Amino acid sequence: MLEKRAAVVLQPDLCHAGGITEVRLIAGMAEAYYASIAPHNPLGPISLAAEFKWRASIPNFLCQEQVSLARAI
């Protein structure tokens, strides 16, 4: 997808993509093709806290996608 320029924003999910190391590799590949990273997080506050760590270390971070942490009544 990156070689064909079919995507300019990638949305890896830390918990489903294989962890911090794997997502950093994805971010590195995206950076090589001038693509941005907008991490996806459907799982909650613990995975969001883990994402704060790695996304601070990548230069091509765009934004964070997050589901609402509020309880449904």
GROMACS .gro file of N, CA and C in nm:
model
  219
    1MET      N    1   0.082  -0.119   0.000
    1MET     CA    2   0.000   0.000   0.000
    1MET      C    3   0.086   0.125   0.000
    2LEU      N    4   0.195   0.122   0.075
    2LEU     CA    5   0.280   0.240   0.081
    2LEU      C    6   0.354   0.263  -0.050
    3GLU      N    7   0.405   0.156  -0.109
    3GLU     CA    8   0.476   0.171  -0.236
    3GLU      C    9   0.388   0.225  -0.347
    4LYS      N   10   0.261   0.186  -0.347
    4LYS     CA   11   0.167   0.233  -0.449
    4LYS      C   12   0.101   0.365  -0.412
    5ARG      N   13   0.139   0.420  -0.295
    5ARG     CA   14   0.082   0.546  -0.245
    5ARG      C   15  -0.071   0.535  -0.231
    6ALA      N   16  -0.118   0.417  -0.193
    6ALA     CA   17  -0.260   0.394  -0.176
    6ALA      C   18  -0.310   0.445  -0.041
    7ALA      N   19  -0.219   0.477   0.050
    7ALA     CA   20  -0.256   0.530   0.180
    7ALA      C   21  -0.156   0.637   0.222
    8VAL      N   22  -0.206   0.746   0.275
    8VAL     CA   23  -0.116   0.851   0.324
    8VAL      C   24  -0.125   0.864   0.477
    9VAL      N   25  -0.225   0.799   0.537
    9VAL     CA   26  -0.238   0.795   0.682
    9VAL      C   27  -0.262   0.650   0.722
   10LEU      N   28  -0.177   0.597   0.809
   10LEU     CA   29  -0.194   0.461   0.860
   10LEU      C   30  -0.248   0.468   1.001
   11GLN      N   31  -0.335   0.373   1.036
   11GLN     CA   32  -0.397   0.371   1.169
   11GLN      C   33  -0.372   0.238   1.238
   12PRO      N   34  -0.249   0.212   1.279
   12PRO     CA   35  -0.225   0.085   1.349
   12PRO      C   36  -0.286   0.089   1.490
   13ASP      N   37  -0.329  -0.027   1.535
   13ASP     CA   38  -0.382  -0.043   1.670
   13ASP      C   39  -0.275  -0.114   1.751
   14LEU      N   40  -0.225  -0.052   1.854
   14LEU     CA   41  -0.115  -0.105   1.934
   14LEU      C   42  -0.142  -0.248   1.982
   15CYS      N   43  -0.261  -0.275   2.028
   15CYS     CA   44  -0.292  -0.405   2.086
   15CYS      C   45  -0.317  -0.513   1.980
   16HIS      N   46  -0.359  -0.475   1.862
   16HIS     CA   47  -0.387  -0.573   1.757
   16HIS      C   48  -0.274  -0.587   1.655
   17ALA      N   49  -0.183  -0.493   1.651
   17ALA     CA   50  -0.076  -0.495   1.550
   17ALA      C   51   0.050  -0.565   1.600
   18GLY      N   52   0.055  -0.605   1.726
   18GLY     CA   53   0.171  -0.678   1.773
   18GLY      C   54   0.253  -0.608   1.879
   19GLY      N   55   0.203  -0.499   1.934
   19GLY     CA   56   0.272  -0.432   2.042
   19GLY      C   57   0.354  -0.311   1.998
   20ILE      N   58   0.425  -0.255   2.094
   20ILE     CA   59   0.498  -0.131   2.071
   20ILE      C   60   0.606  -0.147   1.965
   21THR      N   61   0.682  -0.255   1.970
   21THR     CA   62   0.789  -0.275   1.873
   21THR      C   63   0.735  -0.283   1.731
   22GLU      N   64   0.630  -0.359   1.713
   22GLU     CA   65   0.574  -0.376   1.579
   22GLU      C   66   0.515  -0.245   1.526
   23VAL      N   67   0.448  -0.171   1.611
   23VAL     CA   68   0.389  -0.044   1.568
   23VAL      C   69   0.497   0.059   1.536
   24ARG      N   70   0.608   0.056   1.609
   24ARG     CA   71   0.720   0.145   1.575
   24ARG      C   72   0.778   0.108   1.438
   25LEU      N   73   0.782  -0.020   1.405
   25LEU     CA   74   0.828  -0.061   1.273
   25LEU      C   75   0.733  -0.011   1.164
   26ILE      N   76   0.604  -0.020   1.190
   26ILE     CA   77   0.504   0.031   1.095
   26ILE      C   78   0.522   0.182   1.077
   27ALA      N   79   0.543   0.253   1.186
   27ALA     CA   80   0.563   0.398   1.178
   27ALA      C   81   0.689   0.431   1.100
   28GLY      N   82   0.794   0.352   1.116
   28GLY     CA   83   0.917   0.374   1.041
   28GLY      C   84   0.898   0.353   0.892
   29MET      N   85   0.824   0.248   0.855
   29MET     CA   86   0.794   0.225   0.713
   29MET      C   87   0.712   0.340   0.658
   30ALA      N   88   0.614   0.385   0.735
   30ALA     CA   89   0.529   0.497   0.691
   30ALA      C   90   0.612   0.623   0.672
   31GLU      N   91   0.704   0.648   0.764
   31GLU     CA   92   0.789   0.767   0.752
   31GLU      C   93   0.873   0.764   0.625
   32ALA      N   94   0.922   0.647   0.588
   32ALA     CA   95   1.003   0.633   0.467
   32ALA      C   96   0.924   0.670   0.342
   33TYR      N   97   0.793   0.654   0.347
   33TYR     CA   98   0.706   0.687   0.233
   33TYR      C   99   0.628   0.817   0.256
   34TYR      N  100   0.671   0.897   0.353
   34TYR     CA  101   0.607   1.025   0.385
   34TYR      C  102   0.459   1.011   0.420
   35ALA      N  103   0.425   0.902   0.487
   35ALA     CA  104   0.288   0.879   0.533
   35ALA      C  105   0.282   0.912   0.682
   36SER      N  106   0.165   0.951   0.728
   36SER     CA  107   0.144   0.986   0.869
   36SER      C  108   0.085   0.869   0.946
   37ILE      N  109   0.096   0.878   1.077
   37ILE     CA  110   0.041   0.777   1.167
   37ILE      C  111  -0.067   0.842   1.254
   38ALA      N  112  -0.185   0.780   1.254
   38ALA     CA  113  -0.295   0.822   1.340
   38ALA      C  114  -0.343   0.697   1.414
   39PRO      N  115  -0.280   0.663   1.526
   39PRO     CA  116  -0.311   0.538   1.594
   39PRO      C  117  -0.459   0.523   1.630
   40HIS      N  118  -0.507   0.401   1.618
   40HIS     CA  119  -0.645   0.365   1.650
   40HIS      C  120  -0.644   0.297   1.786
   41ASN      N  121  -0.736   0.334   1.873
   41ASN     CA  122  -0.741   0.273   2.006
   41ASN      C  123  -0.886   0.249   2.050
   42PRO      N  124  -0.938   0.126   2.031
   42PRO     CA  125  -1.074   0.097   2.074
   42PRO      C  126  -1.082   0.032   2.212
   43LEU      N  127  -0.969   0.013   2.280
   43LEU     CA  128  -0.969  -0.073   2.398
   43LEU      C  129  -0.974  -0.004   2.533
   44GLY      N  130  -0.938   0.122   2.543
   44GLY     CA  131  -0.951   0.187   2.672
   44GLY      C  132  -0.826   0.255   2.721
   45PRO      N  133  -0.827   0.294   2.850
   45PRO     CA  134  -0.723   0.381   2.904
   45PRO      C  135  -0.585   0.316   2.917
   46ILE      N  136  -0.577   0.186   2.938
   46ILE     CA  137  -0.445   0.123   2.954
   46ILE      C  138  -0.371   0.121   2.821
   47SER      N  139  -0.440   0.083   2.715
   47SER     CA  140  -0.374   0.084   2.583
   47SER      C  141  -0.347   0.228   2.538
   48LEU      N  142  -0.431   0.322   2.577
   48LEU     CA  143  -0.407   0.462   2.544
   48LEU      C  144  -0.279   0.511   2.612
   49ALA      N  145  -0.259   0.474   2.738
   49ALA     CA  146  -0.138   0.513   2.810
   49ALA      C  147  -0.014   0.453   2.742
   50ALA      N  148  -0.023   0.330   2.696
   50ALA     CA  149   0.089   0.268   2.624
   50ALA      C  150   0.116   0.341   2.493
   51GLU      N  151   0.011   0.387   2.428
   51GLU     CA  152   0.028   0.460   2.302
   51GLU      C  153   0.094   0.596   2.325
   52PHE      N  154   0.070   0.660   2.438
   52PHE     CA  155   0.136   0.787   2.468
   52PHE      C  156   0.288   0.770   2.463
   53LYS      N  157   0.336   0.656   2.510
   53LYS     CA  158   0.481   0.632   2.514
   53LYS      C  159   0.541   0.627   2.374
   54TRP      N  160   0.487   0.542   2.286
   54TRP     CA  161   0.554   0.525   2.157
   54TRP      C  162   0.524   0.636   2.059
   55ARG      N  163   0.407   0.695   2.066
   55ARG     CA  164   0.378   0.798   1.967
   55ARG      C  165   0.457   0.926   1.991
   56ALA      N  166   0.505   0.947   2.112
   56ALA     CA  167   0.590   1.062   2.140
   56ALA      C  168   0.727   1.048   2.075
   57SER      N  169   0.759   0.927   2.032
   57SER     CA  170   0.892   0.903   1.975
   57SER      C  171   0.893   0.893   1.823
   58ILE      N  172   0.778   0.916   1.760
   58ILE     CA  173   0.776   0.908   1.613
   58ILE      C  174   0.752   1.046   1.553
   59PRO      N  175   0.826   1.081   1.450
   59PRO     CA  176   0.813   1.215   1.392
   59PRO      C  177   0.691   1.233   1.302
   60ASN      N  178   0.630   1.124   1.256
   60ASN     CA  179   0.519   1.135   1.162
   60ASN      C  180   0.383   1.113   1.229
   61PHE      N  181   0.374   1.139   1.359
   61PHE     CA  182   0.247   1.128   1.432
   61PHE      C  183   0.153   1.240   1.387
   62LEU      N  184   0.030   1.207   1.355
   62LEU     CA  185  -0.069   1.305   1.309
   62LEU      C  186  -0.172   1.336   1.418
   63CYS      N  187  -0.243   1.235   1.463
   63CYS     CA  188  -0.346   1.253   1.566
   63CYS      C  189  -0.377   1.118   1.628
   64GLN      N  190  -0.452   1.120   1.737
   64GLN     CA  191  -0.490   0.998   1.808
   64GLN      C  192  -0.639   0.974   1.792
   65GLU      N  193  -0.675   0.856   1.746
   65GLU     CA  194  -0.817   0.819   1.741
   65GLU      C  195  -0.849   0.743   1.869
   66GLN      N  196  -0.955   0.783   1.938
   66GLN     CA  197  -0.989   0.723   2.067
   66GLN      C  198  -1.140   0.713   2.079
   67VAL      N  199  -1.186   0.599   2.127
   67VAL     CA  200  -1.328   0.585   2.157
   67VAL      C  201  -1.356   0.654   2.289
   68SER      N  202  -1.479   0.685   2.315
   68SER     CA  203  -1.515   0.751   2.440
   68SER      C  204  -1.488   0.660   2.560
   69LEU      N  205  -1.428   0.716   2.662
   69LEU     CA  206  -1.401   0.639   2.782
   69LEU      C  207  -1.515   0.649   2.883
   70ALA      N  208  -1.619   0.724   2.849
   70ALA     CA  209  -1.733   0.740   2.939
   70ALA      C  210  -1.822   0.615   2.933
   71ARG      N  211  -1.886   0.588   3.043
   71ARG     CA  212  -1.979   0.474   3.049
   71ARG      C  213  -2.111   0.510   2.984
   72ALA      N  214  -2.167   0.414   2.915
   72ALA     CA  215  -2.301   0.432   2.859
   72ALA      C  216  -2.403   0.403   2.970
   73ILE      N  217  -2.502   0.488   2.982
   73ILE     CA  218  -2.604   0.468   3.086
   73ILE      C  219  -2.730   0.414   3.025
   0.00000   0.00000   0.00000
